[in-house]
């Protein structure tokens, strides 16, 4: 029985990743660095420390990764404050539909809590739509470690087996696998390839399809990947 759904945020509920794919290269170019084409994709879903490490590995030990990431965060926050943060297709109907079914809804994101709370304040569709928030600064180990998802389930009072996790990134799917939580993938910037083998339980095209999947699983609880 699915009693709770655990959601990633960036690229899954909010369309931040397309914004980020434009903002990060610009910030790096302003400092005289050219971002490798695959760097941003490898950063998706990871925590702050991991992103800093990836940027230094790609751009050199002297690259000011902390300063760039602070500017990156500030740029996204500015978009949110001005009411321009785009939401993903079907998000509002999905969250409302799960609530109507009595299914708990939690956020499980690598993004820091202050940023998450700012996004929610400026995104009407997310207000009063979630039962708990678990953020990157709530755990010592970020995705792909299982900690964020295990804590998110615990905060709902549920076991991993009673939850679905919804992700768009490779690191997030690895986190769900390590936590023992069945994974729903809704691709965003990254399409699944051989690296995703064995990580995806269910694949959907958009959030508007999630309630029907939960209904199907709860009518036939033995149907779990």
mmCIF file of C-alpha atoms in Angstrom:
data_model
loop_
_atom_site.group_PDB
_atom_site.id
_atom_site.type_symbol
_atom_site.label_atom_id
_atom_site.label_comp_id
_atom_site.label_asym_id
_atom_site.label_seq_id
_atom_site.Cartn_x
_atom_site.Cartn_y
_atom_site.Cartn_z
ATOM 1 C CA UNK A 1 0.000 0.000 0.000
ATOM 2 C CA UNK A 2 1.400 3.389 -1.036
ATOM 3 C CA UNK A 3 0.798 5.788 1.849
ATOM 4 C CA UNK A 4 3.343 8.457 0.996
ATOM 5 C CA UNK A 5 5.056 10.005 -2.018
ATOM 6 C CA UNK A 6 8.490 11.610 -1.674
ATOM 7 C CA UNK A 7 9.322 14.259 -4.268
ATOM 8 C CA UNK A 8 12.568 15.709 -5.489
ATOM 9 C CA UNK A 9 12.144 19.421 -6.247
ATOM 10 C CA UNK A 10 14.467 20.803 -8.930
ATOM 11 C CA UNK A 11 13.511 19.585 -12.378
ATOM 12 C CA UNK A 12 10.626 17.588 -10.898
ATOM 13 C CA UNK A 13 8.227 20.022 -9.189
ATOM 14 C CA UNK A 14 9.905 23.236 -10.311
ATOM 15 C CA UNK A 15 11.459 23.831 -13.716
ATOM 16 C CA UNK A 16 14.664 25.198 -12.185
ATOM 17 C CA UNK A 17 17.077 23.033 -14.137
ATOM 18 C CA UNK A 18 16.462 24.698 -17.479
ATOM 19 C CA UNK A 19 16.970 28.055 -15.799
ATOM 20 C CA UNK A 20 20.146 26.767 -14.206
ATOM 21 C CA UNK A 21 21.477 25.426 -17.483
ATOM 22 C CA UNK A 22 21.493 29.013 -18.759
ATOM 23 C CA UNK A 23 22.624 30.752 -15.575
ATOM 24 C CA UNK A 24 25.603 28.607 -14.524
ATOM 25 C CA UNK A 25 27.610 28.857 -17.790
ATOM 26 C CA UNK A 26 27.076 32.628 -17.793
ATOM 27 C CA UNK A 27 28.416 32.973 -14.244
ATOM 28 C CA UNK A 28 31.457 30.875 -15.131
ATOM 29 C CA UNK A 29 32.172 32.829 -18.321
ATOM 30 C CA UNK A 30 32.061 36.061 -16.320
ATOM 31 C CA UNK A 31 35.026 34.654 -14.370
ATOM 32 C CA UNK A 32 36.876 33.505 -17.481
ATOM 33 C CA UNK A 33 35.906 29.819 -17.413
ATOM 34 C CA UNK A 34 34.081 27.786 -20.065
ATOM 35 C CA UNK A 35 31.860 25.035 -18.656
ATOM 36 C CA UNK A 36 32.230 21.549 -20.203
ATOM 37 C CA UNK A 37 28.939 20.495 -21.854
ATOM 38 C CA UNK A 38 28.343 17.573 -19.476
ATOM 39 C CA UNK A 39 29.184 19.321 -16.178
ATOM 40 C CA UNK A 40 25.765 20.708 -15.315
ATOM 41 C CA UNK A 41 24.082 17.366 -15.978
ATOM 42 C CA UNK A 42 26.500 15.641 -13.599
ATOM 43 C CA UNK A 43 25.747 18.210 -10.904
ATOM 44 C CA UNK A 44 21.992 17.674 -11.001
ATOM 45 C CA UNK A 45 20.481 16.247 -7.827
ATOM 46 C CA UNK A 46 23.692 16.455 -5.813
ATOM 47 C CA UNK A 47 24.433 18.462 -2.687
ATOM 48 C CA UNK A 48 26.484 21.626 -2.301
ATOM 49 C CA UNK A 49 29.780 19.936 -1.359
ATOM 50 C CA UNK A 50 29.551 17.458 -4.229
ATOM 51 C CA UNK A 51 28.790 20.251 -6.703
ATOM 52 C CA UNK A 52 31.827 22.222 -5.500
ATOM 53 C CA UNK A 53 34.021 19.169 -5.973
ATOM 54 C CA UNK A 54 32.696 18.443 -9.458
ATOM 55 C CA UNK A 55 33.285 22.022 -10.550
ATOM 56 C CA UNK A 56 36.860 22.032 -9.270
ATOM 57 C CA UNK A 57 37.564 18.704 -10.951
ATOM 58 C CA UNK A 58 36.258 20.068 -14.252
ATOM 59 C CA UNK A 59 37.561 23.643 -14.099
ATOM 60 C CA UNK A 60 40.656 23.440 -11.886
ATOM 61 C CA UNK A 61 41.549 23.531 -8.199
ATOM 62 C CA UNK A 62 41.567 27.367 -8.195
ATOM 63 C CA UNK A 63 38.022 27.673 -9.548
ATOM 64 C CA UNK A 64 35.910 29.744 -7.062
ATOM 65 C CA UNK A 65 33.147 27.164 -6.825
ATOM 66 C CA UNK A 66 31.655 28.449 -3.556
ATOM 67 C CA UNK A 67 31.320 31.998 -4.894
ATOM 68 C CA UNK A 68 29.823 30.795 -8.180
ATOM 69 C CA UNK A 69 27.296 28.567 -6.432
ATOM 70 C CA UNK A 70 26.276 31.410 -4.114
ATOM 71 C CA UNK A 71 25.727 33.659 -7.143
ATOM 72 C CA UNK A 72 23.853 30.815 -8.849
ATOM 73 C CA UNK A 73 21.572 30.383 -5.845
ATOM 74 C CA UNK A 74 20.981 34.131 -5.642
ATOM 75 C CA UNK A 75 20.031 34.278 -9.317
ATOM 76 C CA UNK A 76 17.434 31.526 -8.929
ATOM 77 C CA UNK A 77 16.082 33.132 -5.764
ATOM 78 C CA UNK A 78 15.678 36.402 -7.630
ATOM 79 C CA UNK A 79 13.593 34.645 -10.274
ATOM 80 C CA UNK A 80 11.380 33.193 -7.535
ATOM 81 C CA UNK A 81 10.951 36.514 -5.700
ATOM 82 C CA UNK A 82 9.807 38.132 -8.919
ATOM 83 C CA UNK A 83 7.146 35.466 -9.428
ATOM 84 C CA UNK A 84 8.897 33.883 -12.376
ATOM 85 C CA UNK A 85 9.655 30.401 -11.055
ATOM 86 C CA UNK A 86 8.057 27.958 -13.527
ATOM 87 C CA UNK A 87 6.354 24.820 -12.240
ATOM 88 C CA UNK A 88 6.388 21.472 -13.987
ATOM 89 C CA UNK A 89 3.420 20.162 -15.949
ATOM 90 C CA UNK A 90 0.717 18.612 -13.774
ATOM 91 C CA UNK A 91 2.288 19.589 -10.440
ATOM 92 C CA UNK A 92 -0.688 21.297 -8.819
ATOM 93 C CA UNK A 93 -3.186 18.610 -9.884
ATOM 94 C CA UNK A 94 -0.801 15.872 -8.747
ATOM 95 C CA UNK A 95 -0.307 17.274 -5.242
ATOM 96 C CA UNK A 96 -4.016 18.039 -4.850
ATOM 97 C CA UNK A 97 -4.989 14.591 -6.130
ATOM 98 C CA UNK A 98 -2.699 12.792 -3.701
ATOM 99 C CA UNK A 99 -4.018 14.897 -0.827
ATOM 100 C CA UNK A 100 -7.596 14.044 -1.770
ATOM 101 C CA UNK A 101 -6.652 10.351 -1.701
ATOM 102 C CA UNK A 102 -5.155 10.649 1.783
ATOM 103 C CA UNK A 103 -1.630 10.008 0.479
ATOM 104 C CA UNK A 104 1.047 11.943 2.364
ATOM 105 C CA UNK A 105 3.372 14.193 0.373
ATOM 106 C CA UNK A 106 6.956 15.061 1.304
ATOM 107 C CA UNK A 107 9.769 16.997 -0.276
ATOM 108 C CA UNK A 108 13.180 15.295 -0.349
ATOM 109 C CA UNK A 109 15.594 17.707 -2.001
ATOM 110 C CA UNK A 110 19.324 18.419 -1.983
ATOM 111 C CA UNK A 111 18.559 22.153 -2.024
ATOM 112 C CA UNK A 112 19.131 24.077 1.198
ATOM 113 C CA UNK A 113 16.113 24.770 3.414
ATOM 114 C CA UNK A 114 16.274 28.570 3.177
ATOM 115 C CA UNK A 115 16.030 28.372 -0.602
ATOM 116 C CA UNK A 116 13.268 25.753 -0.493
ATOM 117 C CA UNK A 117 11.181 27.875 1.866
ATOM 118 C CA UNK A 118 11.686 30.938 -0.329
ATOM 119 C CA UNK A 119 10.554 29.018 -3.413
ATOM 120 C CA UNK A 120 7.447 27.777 -1.604
ATOM 121 C CA UNK A 121 6.557 31.283 -0.374
ATOM 122 C CA UNK A 122 6.612 32.547 -3.950
ATOM 123 C CA UNK A 123 4.984 29.518 -5.618
ATOM 124 C CA UNK A 124 1.253 29.441 -4.818
ATOM 125 C CA UNK A 125 0.832 25.884 -6.149
ATOM 126 C CA UNK A 126 3.232 24.569 -3.463
ATOM 127 C CA UNK A 127 1.730 26.359 -0.468
ATOM 128 C CA UNK A 128 -0.012 23.993 1.999
ATOM 129 C CA UNK A 129 0.549 21.161 -0.499
ATOM 130 C CA UNK A 130 3.277 19.213 1.361
ATOM 131 C CA UNK A 131 3.249 17.427 4.714
ATOM 132 C CA UNK A 132 6.986 17.709 5.378
ATOM 133 C CA UNK A 133 10.213 19.125 3.991
ATOM 134 C CA UNK A 134 13.578 17.361 4.064
ATOM 135 C CA UNK A 135 16.380 19.460 2.633
ATOM 136 C CA UNK A 136 20.053 19.152 1.837
ATOM 137 C CA UNK A 137 21.195 20.734 5.082
ATOM 138 C CA UNK A 138 19.137 18.264 7.148
ATOM 139 C CA UNK A 139 21.579 15.413 6.468
ATOM 140 C CA UNK A 140 25.346 14.939 6.460
ATOM 141 C CA UNK A 141 25.377 12.901 3.255
ATOM 142 C CA UNK A 142 23.492 14.114 0.211
ATOM 143 C CA UNK A 143 22.214 12.137 -2.747
ATOM 144 C CA UNK A 144 23.192 9.539 -4.008
ATOM 145 C CA UNK A 145 23.408 8.416 -0.353
ATOM 146 C CA UNK A 146 19.989 7.274 0.940
ATOM 147 C CA UNK A 147 19.859 9.653 3.917
ATOM 148 C CA UNK A 148 17.510 12.316 2.537
ATOM 149 C CA UNK A 149 14.897 9.788 1.443
ATOM 150 C CA UNK A 150 15.105 7.691 4.601
ATOM 151 C CA UNK A 151 14.647 10.805 6.730
ATOM 152 C CA UNK A 152 11.762 12.039 4.562
ATOM 153 C CA UNK A 153 9.952 8.710 4.997
ATOM 154 C CA UNK A 154 10.588 8.735 8.756
ATOM 155 C CA UNK A 155 9.182 12.224 9.074
ATOM 156 C CA UNK A 156 5.935 10.969 7.521
ATOM 157 C CA UNK A 157 5.913 8.051 9.976
ATOM 158 C CA UNK A 158 6.223 5.577 7.102
ATOM 159 C CA UNK A 159 8.532 2.740 6.145
ATOM 160 C CA UNK A 160 10.389 2.829 2.810
ATOM 161 C CA UNK A 161 8.087 0.074 1.531
ATOM 162 C CA UNK A 162 5.049 2.336 2.039
ATOM 163 C CA UNK A 163 6.490 5.107 -0.148
ATOM 164 C CA UNK A 164 7.140 6.005 -3.742
ATOM 165 C CA UNK A 165 9.979 8.345 -4.624
ATOM 166 C CA UNK A 166 9.725 10.593 -7.664
ATOM 167 C CA UNK A 167 12.951 11.729 -9.342
ATOM 168 C CA UNK A 168 14.450 13.063 -12.553
ATOM 169 C CA UNK A 169 18.191 12.680 -11.860
ATOM 170 C CA UNK A 170 20.629 9.780 -11.753
ATOM 171 C CA UNK A 171 21.919 10.667 -8.292
ATOM 172 C CA UNK A 172 18.375 10.892 -6.949
ATOM 173 C CA UNK A 173 17.450 7.504 -8.368
ATOM 174 C CA UNK A 174 20.568 5.989 -6.813
ATOM 175 C CA UNK A 175 19.503 7.510 -3.498
ATOM 176 C CA UNK A 176 16.071 5.894 -3.749
ATOM 177 C CA UNK A 177 17.608 2.532 -4.656
ATOM 178 C CA UNK A 178 19.910 2.686 -1.634
ATOM 179 C CA UNK A 179 16.942 3.599 0.583
ATOM 180 C CA UNK A 180 14.852 0.666 -0.644
ATOM 181 C CA UNK A 181 12.124 2.937 -2.033
ATOM 182 C CA UNK A 182 10.452 2.205 -5.362
ATOM 183 C CA UNK A 183 11.397 4.902 -7.849
ATOM 184 C CA UNK A 184 9.265 6.778 -10.344
ATOM 185 C CA UNK A 185 11.286 8.615 -12.977
ATOM 186 C CA UNK A 186 9.930 11.625 -14.825
ATOM 187 C CA UNK A 187 12.796 12.687 -17.131
ATOM 188 C CA UNK A 188 13.714 16.353 -17.377
ATOM 189 C CA UNK A 189 17.072 17.377 -18.872
ATOM 190 C CA UNK A 190 18.578 13.894 -18.702
ATOM 191 C CA UNK A 191 17.070 10.972 -20.602
ATOM 192 C CA UNK A 192 17.697 7.529 -19.067
ATOM 193 C CA UNK A 193 20.432 5.386 -20.583
ATOM 194 C CA UNK A 194 22.408 2.323 -19.486
ATOM 195 C CA UNK A 195 23.480 4.120 -16.287
ATOM 196 C CA UNK A 196 19.865 3.984 -15.095
ATOM 197 C CA UNK A 197 19.598 0.195 -15.431
ATOM 198 C CA UNK A 198 17.918 -1.309 -12.379
ATOM 199 C CA UNK A 199 17.145 2.068 -10.781
ATOM 200 C CA UNK A 200 13.729 2.917 -12.262
ATOM 201 C CA UNK A 201 10.611 1.096 -11.100
ATOM 202 C CA UNK A 202 8.140 3.180 -13.114
ATOM 203 C CA UNK A 203 8.591 5.822 -15.794
ATOM 204 C CA UNK A 204 6.055 8.600 -16.430
ATOM 205 C CA UNK A 205 5.965 11.521 -18.846
ATOM 206 C CA UNK A 206 4.712 14.142 -16.373
ATOM 207 C CA UNK A 207 3.360 14.570 -12.840
ATOM 208 C CA UNK A 208 -0.236 14.514 -14.044
ATOM 209 C CA UNK A 209 0.112 10.736 -14.503
ATOM 210 C CA UNK A 210 1.237 9.990 -10.937
ATOM 211 C CA UNK A 211 -2.137 9.721 -9.184
ATOM 212 C CA UNK A 212 -3.272 7.056 -11.650
ATOM 213 C CA UNK A 213 -0.110 5.054 -10.922
ATOM 214 C CA UNK A 214 -0.730 5.291 -7.163
ATOM 215 C CA UNK A 215 -4.331 4.146 -7.698
ATOM 216 C CA UNK A 216 -3.168 1.177 -9.745
ATOM 217 C CA UNK A 217 -0.590 0.159 -7.166
ATOM 218 C CA UNK A 218 -3.005 0.483 -4.275
ATOM 219 C CA UNK A 219 -5.646 -1.568 -6.074
ATOM 220 C CA UNK A 220 -3.027 -4.225 -6.864
ATOM 221 C CA UNK A 221 -0.417 -3.861 -4.089
ATOM 222 C CA UNK A 222 1.546 -6.841 -5.359
ATOM 223 C CA UNK A 223 2.431 -4.927 -8.525
ATOM 224 C CA UNK A 224 5.744 -3.417 -7.429
ATOM 225 C CA UNK A 225 8.923 -3.350 -9.474
#
